[in-house]
mmCIF file of C-alpha atoms and ligand atoms in Angstrom:
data_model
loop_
_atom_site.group_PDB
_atom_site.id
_atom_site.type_symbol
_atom_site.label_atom_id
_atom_site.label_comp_id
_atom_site.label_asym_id
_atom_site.label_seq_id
_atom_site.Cartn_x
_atom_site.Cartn_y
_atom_site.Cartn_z
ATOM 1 C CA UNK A 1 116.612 164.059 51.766
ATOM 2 C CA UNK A 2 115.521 161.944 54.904
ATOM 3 C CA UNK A 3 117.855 161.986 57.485
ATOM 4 C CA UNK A 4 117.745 160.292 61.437
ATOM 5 C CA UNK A 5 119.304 163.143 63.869
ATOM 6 C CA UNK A 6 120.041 163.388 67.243
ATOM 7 C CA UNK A 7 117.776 166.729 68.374
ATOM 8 C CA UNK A 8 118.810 166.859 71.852
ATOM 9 C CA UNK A 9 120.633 164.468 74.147
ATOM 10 C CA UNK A 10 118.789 161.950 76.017
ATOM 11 C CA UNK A 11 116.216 161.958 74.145
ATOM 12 C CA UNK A 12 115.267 159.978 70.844
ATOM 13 C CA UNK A 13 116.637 160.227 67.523
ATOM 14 C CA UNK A 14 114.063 161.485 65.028
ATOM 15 C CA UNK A 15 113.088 161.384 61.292
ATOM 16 C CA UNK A 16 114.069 164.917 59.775
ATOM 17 C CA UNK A 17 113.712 165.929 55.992
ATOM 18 C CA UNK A 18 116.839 168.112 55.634
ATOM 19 C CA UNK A 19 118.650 170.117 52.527
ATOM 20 C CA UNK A 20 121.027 167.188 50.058
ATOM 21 C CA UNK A 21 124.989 168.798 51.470
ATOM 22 C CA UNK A 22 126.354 171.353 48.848
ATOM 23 C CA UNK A 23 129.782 170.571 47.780
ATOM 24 C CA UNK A 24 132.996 171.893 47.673
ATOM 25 C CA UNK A 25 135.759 171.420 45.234
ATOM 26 C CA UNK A 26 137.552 169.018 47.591
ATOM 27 C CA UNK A 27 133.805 167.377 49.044
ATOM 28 C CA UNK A 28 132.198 164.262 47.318
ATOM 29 C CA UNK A 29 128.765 163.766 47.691
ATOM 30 C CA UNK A 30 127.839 160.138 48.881
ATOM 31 C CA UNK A 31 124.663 158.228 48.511
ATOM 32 C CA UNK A 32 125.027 156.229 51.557
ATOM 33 C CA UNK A 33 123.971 152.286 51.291
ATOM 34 C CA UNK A 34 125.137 150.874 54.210
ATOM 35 C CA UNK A 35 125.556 152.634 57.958
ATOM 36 C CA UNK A 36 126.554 150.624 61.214
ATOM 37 C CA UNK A 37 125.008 150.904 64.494
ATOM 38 C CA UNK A 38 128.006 151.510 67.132
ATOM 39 C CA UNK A 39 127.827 151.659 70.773
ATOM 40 C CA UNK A 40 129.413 155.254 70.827
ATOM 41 C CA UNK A 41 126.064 156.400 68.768
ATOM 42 C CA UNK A 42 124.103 155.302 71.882
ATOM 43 C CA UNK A 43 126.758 157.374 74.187
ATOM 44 C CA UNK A 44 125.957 160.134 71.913
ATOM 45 C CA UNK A 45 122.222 160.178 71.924
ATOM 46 C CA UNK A 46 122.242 159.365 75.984
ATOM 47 C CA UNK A 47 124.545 162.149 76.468
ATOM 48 C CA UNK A 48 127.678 160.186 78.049
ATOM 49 C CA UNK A 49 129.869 162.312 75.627
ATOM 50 C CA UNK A 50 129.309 165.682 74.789
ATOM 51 C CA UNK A 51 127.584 166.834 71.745
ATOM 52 C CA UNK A 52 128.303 170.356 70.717
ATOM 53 C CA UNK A 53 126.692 170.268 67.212
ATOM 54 C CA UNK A 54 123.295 169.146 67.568
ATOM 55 C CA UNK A 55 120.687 169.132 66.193
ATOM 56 C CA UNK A 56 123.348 166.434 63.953
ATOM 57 C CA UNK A 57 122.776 162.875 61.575
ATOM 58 C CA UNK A 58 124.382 160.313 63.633
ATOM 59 C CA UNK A 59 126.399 157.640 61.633
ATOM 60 C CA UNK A 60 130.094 157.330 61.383
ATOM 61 C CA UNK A 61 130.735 153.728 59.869
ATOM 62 C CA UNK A 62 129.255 154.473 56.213
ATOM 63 C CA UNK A 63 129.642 153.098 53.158
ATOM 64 C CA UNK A 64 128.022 154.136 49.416
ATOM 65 C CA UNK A 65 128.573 155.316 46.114
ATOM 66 C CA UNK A 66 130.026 158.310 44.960
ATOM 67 C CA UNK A 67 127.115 160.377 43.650
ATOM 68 C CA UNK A 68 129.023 163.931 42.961
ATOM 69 C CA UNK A 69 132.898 165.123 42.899
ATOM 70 C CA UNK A 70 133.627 168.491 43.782
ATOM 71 C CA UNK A 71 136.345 169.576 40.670
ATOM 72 C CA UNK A 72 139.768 169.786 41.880
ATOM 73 C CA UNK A 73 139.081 165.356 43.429
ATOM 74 C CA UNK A 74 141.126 162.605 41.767
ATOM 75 C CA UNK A 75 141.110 160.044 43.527
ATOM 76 C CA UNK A 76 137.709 158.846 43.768
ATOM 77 C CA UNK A 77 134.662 159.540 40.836
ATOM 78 C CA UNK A 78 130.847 159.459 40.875
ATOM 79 C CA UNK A 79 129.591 155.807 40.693
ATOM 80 C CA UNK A 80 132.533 154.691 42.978
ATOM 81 C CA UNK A 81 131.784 152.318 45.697
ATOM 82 C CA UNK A 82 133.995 153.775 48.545
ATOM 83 C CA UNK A 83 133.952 153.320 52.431
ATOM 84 C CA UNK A 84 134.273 156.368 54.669
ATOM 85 C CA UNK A 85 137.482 157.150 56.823
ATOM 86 C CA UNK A 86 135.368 158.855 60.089
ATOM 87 C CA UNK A 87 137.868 162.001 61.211
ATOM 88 C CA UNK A 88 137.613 164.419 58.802
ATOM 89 C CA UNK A 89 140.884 166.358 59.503
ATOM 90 C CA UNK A 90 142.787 169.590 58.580
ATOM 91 C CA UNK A 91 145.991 167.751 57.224
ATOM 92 C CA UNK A 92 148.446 171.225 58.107
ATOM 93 C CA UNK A 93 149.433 170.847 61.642
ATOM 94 C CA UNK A 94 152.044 168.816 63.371
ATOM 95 C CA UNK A 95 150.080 165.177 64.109
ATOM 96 C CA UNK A 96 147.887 165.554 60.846
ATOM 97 C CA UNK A 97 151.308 165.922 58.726
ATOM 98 C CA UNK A 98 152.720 163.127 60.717
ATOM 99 C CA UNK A 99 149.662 161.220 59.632
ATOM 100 C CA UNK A 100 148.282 160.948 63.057
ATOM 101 C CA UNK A 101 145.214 162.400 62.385
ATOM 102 C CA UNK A 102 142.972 161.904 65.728
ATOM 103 C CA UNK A 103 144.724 164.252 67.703
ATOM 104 C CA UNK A 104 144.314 167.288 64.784
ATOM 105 C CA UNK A 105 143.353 170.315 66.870
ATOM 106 C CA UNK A 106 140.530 170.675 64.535
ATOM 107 C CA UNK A 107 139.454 167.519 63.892
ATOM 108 C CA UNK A 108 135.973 165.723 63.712
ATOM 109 C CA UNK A 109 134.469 163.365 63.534
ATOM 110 C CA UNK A 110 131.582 162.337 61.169
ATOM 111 C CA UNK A 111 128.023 161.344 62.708
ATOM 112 C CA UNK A 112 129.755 163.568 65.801
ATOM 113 C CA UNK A 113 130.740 166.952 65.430
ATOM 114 C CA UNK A 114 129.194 167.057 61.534
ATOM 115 C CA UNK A 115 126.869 165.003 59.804
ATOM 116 C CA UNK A 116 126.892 161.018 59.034
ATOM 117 C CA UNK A 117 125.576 158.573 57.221
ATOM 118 C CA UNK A 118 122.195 157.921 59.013
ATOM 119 C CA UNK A 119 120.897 159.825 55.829
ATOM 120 C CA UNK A 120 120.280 158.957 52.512
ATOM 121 C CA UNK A 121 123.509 161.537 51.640
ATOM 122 C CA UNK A 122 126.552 162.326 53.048
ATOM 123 C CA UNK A 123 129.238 164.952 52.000
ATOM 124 C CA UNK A 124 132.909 164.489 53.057
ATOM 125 C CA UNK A 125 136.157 165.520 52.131
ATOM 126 C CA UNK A 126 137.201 163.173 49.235
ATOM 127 C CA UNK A 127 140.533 162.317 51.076
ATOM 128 C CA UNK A 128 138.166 160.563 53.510
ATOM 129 C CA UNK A 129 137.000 158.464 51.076
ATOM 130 C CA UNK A 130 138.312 154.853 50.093
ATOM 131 C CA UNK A 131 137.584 152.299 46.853
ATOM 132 C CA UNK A 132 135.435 149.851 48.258
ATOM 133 C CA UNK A 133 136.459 146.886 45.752
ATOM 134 C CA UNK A 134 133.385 144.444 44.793
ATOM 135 C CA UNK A 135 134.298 141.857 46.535
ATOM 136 C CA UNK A 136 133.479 143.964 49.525
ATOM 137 C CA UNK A 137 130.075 144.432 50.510
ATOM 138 C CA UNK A 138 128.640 147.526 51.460
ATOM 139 C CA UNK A 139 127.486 146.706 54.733
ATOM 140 C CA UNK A 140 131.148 144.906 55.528
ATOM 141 C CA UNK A 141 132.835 148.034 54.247
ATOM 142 C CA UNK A 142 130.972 150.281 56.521
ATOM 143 C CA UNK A 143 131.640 148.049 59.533
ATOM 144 C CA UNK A 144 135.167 148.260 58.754
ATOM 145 C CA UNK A 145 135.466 151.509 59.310
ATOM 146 C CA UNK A 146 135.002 151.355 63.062
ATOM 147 C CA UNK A 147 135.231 148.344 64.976
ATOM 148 C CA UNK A 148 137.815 146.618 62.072
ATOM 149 C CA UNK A 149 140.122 149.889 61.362
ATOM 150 C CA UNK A 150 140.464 150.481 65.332
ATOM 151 C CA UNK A 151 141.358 146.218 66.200
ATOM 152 C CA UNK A 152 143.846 146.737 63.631
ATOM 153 C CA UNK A 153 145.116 150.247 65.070
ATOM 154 C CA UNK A 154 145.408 148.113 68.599
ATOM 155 C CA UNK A 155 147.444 145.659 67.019
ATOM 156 C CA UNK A 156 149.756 148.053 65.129
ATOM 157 C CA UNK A 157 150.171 150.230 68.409
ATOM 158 C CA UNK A 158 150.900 146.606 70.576
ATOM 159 C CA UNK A 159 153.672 146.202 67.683
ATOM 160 C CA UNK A 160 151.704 142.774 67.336
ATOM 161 C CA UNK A 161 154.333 140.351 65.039
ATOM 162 C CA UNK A 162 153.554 137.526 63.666
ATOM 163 C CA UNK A 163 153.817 134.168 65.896
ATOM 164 C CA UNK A 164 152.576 136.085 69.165
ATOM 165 C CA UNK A 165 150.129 135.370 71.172
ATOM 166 C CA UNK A 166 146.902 136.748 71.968
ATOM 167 C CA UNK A 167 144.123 137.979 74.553
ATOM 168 C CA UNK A 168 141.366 139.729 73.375
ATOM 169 C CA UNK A 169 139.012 141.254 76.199
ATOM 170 C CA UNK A 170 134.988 141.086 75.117
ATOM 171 C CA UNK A 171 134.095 139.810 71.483
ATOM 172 C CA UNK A 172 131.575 142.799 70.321
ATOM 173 C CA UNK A 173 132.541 144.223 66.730
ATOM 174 C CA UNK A 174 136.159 144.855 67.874
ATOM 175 C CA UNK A 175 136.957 141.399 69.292
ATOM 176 C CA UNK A 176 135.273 140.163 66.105
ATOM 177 C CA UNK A 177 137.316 141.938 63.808
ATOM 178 C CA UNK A 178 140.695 142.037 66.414
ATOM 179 C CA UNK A 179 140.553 137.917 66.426
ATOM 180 C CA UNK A 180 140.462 137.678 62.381
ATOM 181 C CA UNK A 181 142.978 140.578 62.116
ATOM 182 C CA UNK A 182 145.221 138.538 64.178
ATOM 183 C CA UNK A 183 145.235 135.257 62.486
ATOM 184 C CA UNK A 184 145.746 137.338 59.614
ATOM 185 C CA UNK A 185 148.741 138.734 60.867
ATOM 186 C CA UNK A 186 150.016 134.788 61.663
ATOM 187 C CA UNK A 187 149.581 134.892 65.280
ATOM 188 C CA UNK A 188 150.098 131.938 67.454
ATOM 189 C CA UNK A 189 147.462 131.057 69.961
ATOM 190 C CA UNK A 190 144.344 133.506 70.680
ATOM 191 C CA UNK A 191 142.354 133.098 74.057
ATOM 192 C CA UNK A 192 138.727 135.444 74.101
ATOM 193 C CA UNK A 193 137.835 136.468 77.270
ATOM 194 C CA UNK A 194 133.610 136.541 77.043
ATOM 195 C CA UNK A 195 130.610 136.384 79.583
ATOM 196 C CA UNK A 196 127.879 135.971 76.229
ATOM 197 C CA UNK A 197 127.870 132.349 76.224
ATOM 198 C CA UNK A 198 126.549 133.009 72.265
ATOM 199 C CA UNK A 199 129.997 134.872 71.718
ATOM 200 C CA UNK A 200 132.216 132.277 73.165
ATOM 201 C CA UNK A 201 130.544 129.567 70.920
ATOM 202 C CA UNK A 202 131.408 131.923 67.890
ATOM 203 C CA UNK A 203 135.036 132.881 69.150
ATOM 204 C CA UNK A 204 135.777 129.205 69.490
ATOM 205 C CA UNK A 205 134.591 128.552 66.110
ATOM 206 C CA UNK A 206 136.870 131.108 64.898
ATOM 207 C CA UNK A 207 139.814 129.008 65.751
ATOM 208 C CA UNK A 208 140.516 130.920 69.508
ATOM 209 C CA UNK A 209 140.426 129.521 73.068
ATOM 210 C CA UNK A 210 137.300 130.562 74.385
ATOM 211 C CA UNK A 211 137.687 131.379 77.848
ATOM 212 C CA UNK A 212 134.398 132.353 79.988
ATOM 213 C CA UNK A 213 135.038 134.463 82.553
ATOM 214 C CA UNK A 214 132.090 132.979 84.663
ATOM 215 C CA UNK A 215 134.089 129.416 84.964
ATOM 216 C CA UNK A 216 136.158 131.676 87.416
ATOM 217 C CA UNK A 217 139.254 133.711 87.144
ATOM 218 C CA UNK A 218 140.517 134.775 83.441
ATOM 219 C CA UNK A 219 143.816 134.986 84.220
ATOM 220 C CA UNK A 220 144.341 131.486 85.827
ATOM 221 C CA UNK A 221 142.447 130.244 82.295
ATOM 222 C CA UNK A 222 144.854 132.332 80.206
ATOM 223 C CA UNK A 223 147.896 130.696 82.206
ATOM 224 C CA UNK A 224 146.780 127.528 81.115
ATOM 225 C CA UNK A 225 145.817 127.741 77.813
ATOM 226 C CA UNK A 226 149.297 129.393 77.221
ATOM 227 C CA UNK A 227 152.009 126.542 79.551
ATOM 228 C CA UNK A 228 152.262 128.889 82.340
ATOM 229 C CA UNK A 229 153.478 131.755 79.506
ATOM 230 C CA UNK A 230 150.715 134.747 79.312
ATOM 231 C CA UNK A 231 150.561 136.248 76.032
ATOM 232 C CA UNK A 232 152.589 138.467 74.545
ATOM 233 C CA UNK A 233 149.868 141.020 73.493
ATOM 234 C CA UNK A 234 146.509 141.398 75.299
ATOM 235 C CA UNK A 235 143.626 143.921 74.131
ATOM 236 C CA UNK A 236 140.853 145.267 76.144
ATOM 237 C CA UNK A 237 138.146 146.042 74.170
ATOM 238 C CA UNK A 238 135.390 146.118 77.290
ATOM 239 C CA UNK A 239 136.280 150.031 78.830
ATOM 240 C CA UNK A 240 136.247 148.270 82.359
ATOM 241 C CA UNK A 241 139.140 149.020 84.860
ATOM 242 C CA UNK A 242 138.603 145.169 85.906
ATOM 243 C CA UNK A 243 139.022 143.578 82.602
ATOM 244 C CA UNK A 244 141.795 146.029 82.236
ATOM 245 C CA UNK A 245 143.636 145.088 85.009
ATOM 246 C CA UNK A 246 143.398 142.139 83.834
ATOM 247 C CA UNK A 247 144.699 142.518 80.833
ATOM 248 C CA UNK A 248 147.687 143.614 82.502
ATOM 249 C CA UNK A 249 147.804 140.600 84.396
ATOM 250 C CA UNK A 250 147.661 138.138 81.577
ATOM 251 C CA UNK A 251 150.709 139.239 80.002
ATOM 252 C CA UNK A 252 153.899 137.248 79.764
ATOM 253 C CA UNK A 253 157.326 138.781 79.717
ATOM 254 C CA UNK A 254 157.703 141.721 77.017
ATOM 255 C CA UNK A 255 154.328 141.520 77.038
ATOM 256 C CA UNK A 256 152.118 144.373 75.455
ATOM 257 C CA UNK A 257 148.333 145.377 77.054
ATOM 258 C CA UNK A 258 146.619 147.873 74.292
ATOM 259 C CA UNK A 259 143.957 149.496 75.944
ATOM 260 C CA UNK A 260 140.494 150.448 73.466
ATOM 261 C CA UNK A 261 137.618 150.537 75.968
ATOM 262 C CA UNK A 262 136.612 153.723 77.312
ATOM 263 C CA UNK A 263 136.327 154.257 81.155
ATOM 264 C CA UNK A 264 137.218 156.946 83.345
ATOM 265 C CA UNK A 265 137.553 154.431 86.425
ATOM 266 C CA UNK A 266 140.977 154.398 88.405
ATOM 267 C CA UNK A 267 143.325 151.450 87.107
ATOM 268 C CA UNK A 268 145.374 149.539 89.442
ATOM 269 C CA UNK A 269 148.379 146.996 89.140
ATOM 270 C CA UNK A 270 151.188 146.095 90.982
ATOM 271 C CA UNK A 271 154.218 147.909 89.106
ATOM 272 C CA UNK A 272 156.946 145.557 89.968
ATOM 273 C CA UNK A 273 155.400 141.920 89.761
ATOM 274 C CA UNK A 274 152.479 142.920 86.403
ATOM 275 C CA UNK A 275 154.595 145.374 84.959
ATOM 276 C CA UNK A 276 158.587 146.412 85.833
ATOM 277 C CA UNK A 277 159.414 142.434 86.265
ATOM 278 C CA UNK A 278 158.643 141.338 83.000
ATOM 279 C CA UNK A 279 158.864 144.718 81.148
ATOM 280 C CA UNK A 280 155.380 144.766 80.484
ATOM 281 C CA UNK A 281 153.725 148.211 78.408
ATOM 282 C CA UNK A 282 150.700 149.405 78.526
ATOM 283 C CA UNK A 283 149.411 150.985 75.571
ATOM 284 C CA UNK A 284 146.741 153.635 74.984
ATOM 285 C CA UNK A 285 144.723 153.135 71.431
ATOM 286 C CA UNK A 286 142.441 155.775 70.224
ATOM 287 C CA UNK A 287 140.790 155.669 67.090
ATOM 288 C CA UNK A 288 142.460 154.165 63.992
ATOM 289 C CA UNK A 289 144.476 156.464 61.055
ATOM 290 C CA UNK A 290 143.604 156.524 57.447
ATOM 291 C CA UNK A 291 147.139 155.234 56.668
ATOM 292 C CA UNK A 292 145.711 151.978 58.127
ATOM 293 C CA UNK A 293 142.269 151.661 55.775
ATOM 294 C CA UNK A 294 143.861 150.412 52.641
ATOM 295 C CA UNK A 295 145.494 146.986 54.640
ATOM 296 C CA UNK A 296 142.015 146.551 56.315
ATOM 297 C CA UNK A 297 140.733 146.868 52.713
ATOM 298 C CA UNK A 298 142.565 144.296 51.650
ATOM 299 C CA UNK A 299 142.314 141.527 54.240
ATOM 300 C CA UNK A 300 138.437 141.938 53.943
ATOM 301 C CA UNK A 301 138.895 141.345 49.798
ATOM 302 C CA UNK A 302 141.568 138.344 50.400
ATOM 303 C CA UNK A 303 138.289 136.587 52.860
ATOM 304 C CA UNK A 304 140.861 137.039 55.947
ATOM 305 C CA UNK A 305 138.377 139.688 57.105
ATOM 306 C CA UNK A 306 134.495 138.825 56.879
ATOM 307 C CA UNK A 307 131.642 139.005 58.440
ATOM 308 C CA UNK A 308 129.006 135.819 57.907
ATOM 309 C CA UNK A 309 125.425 136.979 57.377
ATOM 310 C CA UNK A 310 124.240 136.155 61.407
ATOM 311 C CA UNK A 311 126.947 138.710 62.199
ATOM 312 C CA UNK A 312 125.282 141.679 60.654
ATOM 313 C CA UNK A 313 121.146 142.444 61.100
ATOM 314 C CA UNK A 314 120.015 145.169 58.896
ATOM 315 C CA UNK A 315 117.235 148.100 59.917
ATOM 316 C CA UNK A 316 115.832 150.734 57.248
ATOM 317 C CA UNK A 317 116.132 154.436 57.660
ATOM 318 C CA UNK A 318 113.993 154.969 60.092
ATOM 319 C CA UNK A 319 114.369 156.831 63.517
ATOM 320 C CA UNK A 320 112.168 154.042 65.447
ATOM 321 C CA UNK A 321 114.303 151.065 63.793
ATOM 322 C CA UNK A 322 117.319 152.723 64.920
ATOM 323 C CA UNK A 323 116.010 153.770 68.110
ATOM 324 C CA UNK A 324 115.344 149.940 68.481
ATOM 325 C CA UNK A 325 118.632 149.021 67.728
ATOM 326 C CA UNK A 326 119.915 151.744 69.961
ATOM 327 C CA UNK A 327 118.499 150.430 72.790
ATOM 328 C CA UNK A 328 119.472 146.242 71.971
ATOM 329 C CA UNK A 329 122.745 148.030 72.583
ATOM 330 C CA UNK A 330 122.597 148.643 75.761
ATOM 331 C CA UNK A 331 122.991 144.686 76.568
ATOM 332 C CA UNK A 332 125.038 142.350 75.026
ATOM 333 C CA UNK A 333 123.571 141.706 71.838
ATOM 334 C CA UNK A 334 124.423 138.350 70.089
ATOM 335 C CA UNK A 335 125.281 139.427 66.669
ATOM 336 C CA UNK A 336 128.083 141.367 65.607
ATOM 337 C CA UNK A 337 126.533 144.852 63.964
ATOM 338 C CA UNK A 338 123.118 146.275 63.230
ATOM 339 C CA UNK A 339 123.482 148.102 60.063
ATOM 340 C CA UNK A 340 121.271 150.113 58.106
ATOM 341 C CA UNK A 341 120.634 149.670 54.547
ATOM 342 C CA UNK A 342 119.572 151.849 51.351
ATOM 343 C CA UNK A 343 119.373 150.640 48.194
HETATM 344 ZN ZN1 LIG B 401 131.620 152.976 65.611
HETATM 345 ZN ZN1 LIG B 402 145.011 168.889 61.605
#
């Protein structure tokens, strides 16, 4: 089968022809339809985190049909549509049987530490697999399994009820998927904190306060879209220690800042006025659990989930498309995802 792998870090992903997976009694064999293009896939072929397996098919938001069952799987059978949960865990040790699968000692992570969907096959364990209902498309259902599953992980973690307020920190595939999530959820007013003038236009549309940090200081904007208030939950979905901060800053009293973006730089706040005064938390998100994909499932079928067609571009299996798309990613592209397509 054709498969796009990473060969060696920093350099560019290539065109392979590679064995179809064998499977096990547990495994199904997926033909893939639908992969997204993430920003961690560009981290992985530039090296910024380490890649143990290669040379490895990149590709961890898939979606397909079910093409082969291994003997002892129920829940799933060939000529399913499912969408692909991403860890692929061992489901015996203390977090996995507490169903907090990202921090299984053995885990990994499709398109990572084994192969993913930037193939025309994939094999998984079936419990990683979820019915993708019609209404669904592929390329929605694969997008969900990132940037979607890990807004609504945020939420969850932030203990986000219904009636709160929002902040959500950079409107990429997360912020997309956070702001819907949200109004889902019933929440009362949502500011997006953007540079991309494109992306402010589009949050706005969605129903939140657009609020562009190059008009001057966030917070001060935040304060008075909200009476002087702050919000009660903020997300920062950028992985900068400024926007961070600032997320901290934002918040009102019990207020909740879920951190998503990934930096290693130094955060700093002021304990007693951003934090101890108003018994403010600050929450660490990583990843997104399994438990969480059927509710994500179902906003996307009700409409409260979607992504319009200028919110997804679609490449071919094909290392230089990819490669292409790779590289938009390293700016801030205007549409939501870049996903590749197989019929
Ligand atoms: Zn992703
Ligand atoms: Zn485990």
């Amino acid at each position: 089968m054709r498969a796009v792998q990473l060969i060696q870090t920093g350099k560019l992903l290539e065109d392979r022809d590679v064995p179809i997976p064998e499977i096990g009694p547990v495994d199904v064999l997926v033909r893939v339809r639908a992969a997204g293009i993430c920003h961690s896939d560009a981290h992985y072929r530039a090296g910024i985190s380490k890649m143990d397996n290669v040379p490895v098919t990149l590709g961890h938001e898939v979606a397909g049909r079910v093409e082969k069952a291994g003997a002892e799987v129920t829940n799933v059978a060939p000529g399913d549509r499912v969408c692909l949960h991403y860890l692929v865990h061992c489901g015996t040790f203390k977090f996995c049987q507490r169903g907090l699968e990202q921090f299984c000692t053995t885990v990994q992570m499709i398109g990572k530490h084994r192969d993913g969907g930037y193939a025309e096959f994939i094999k998984v364990p079936a419990t990683n697999a979820f019915q993708l209902p019609d209404e669904i498309s592929f390329e929605a259902g694969a997008i969900m399994m990132c940037s979607s599953a890990t807004a609504l992980h945020a939420l969850n973690k932030a203990r986000f009820k219904s009636g709160e307020s929002v902040a959500i920190f950079g409107f990429g595939g997360l912020g997309f998927s956070a702001l819907q999530l949200a109004q889902a959820l019933g929440c009362g007013q949502v500011c997006v904190v953007e540079l991309n003038p494109a992306k402010l236009v589009s949050a706005k549309k969605l129903g939140a306060v657009a609020i562009d940090a190059n008009e001057g200081d966030p917070i001060e904007q935040i304060r008075e879209a909200t009476n002087g208030k702050g919000v009660y939950v903020s997300l920062e979905l950028i992985g900068s220690a400024k926007t961070m901060r600032q997320a901290v800053q934002c918040l009102g009293i019990l207020g909740r800042a879920a951190l998503v973006g990934l930096t290693t730089d130094a955060l700093s706040v002021l304990p007693y006025p951003e934090i101890i005064n108003k018994e403010g938390e600050v929450i660490g998100v990583s990843d997104h659990l399994a438990s969480e994909i059927p509710a994500l499932i179902e906003f996307a079928r009700n409409g409260k989930l979607s992504f319009s067609d200028d919110a997804i571009r679609v490449v071919d299996l094909d290392a230089a498309q990819i490669n292409a798309a790779l590289d938009q990613l390293q700016h801030s592209i205007d549409h939501v995802r870049t996903v590749i397509t197989q019929k």
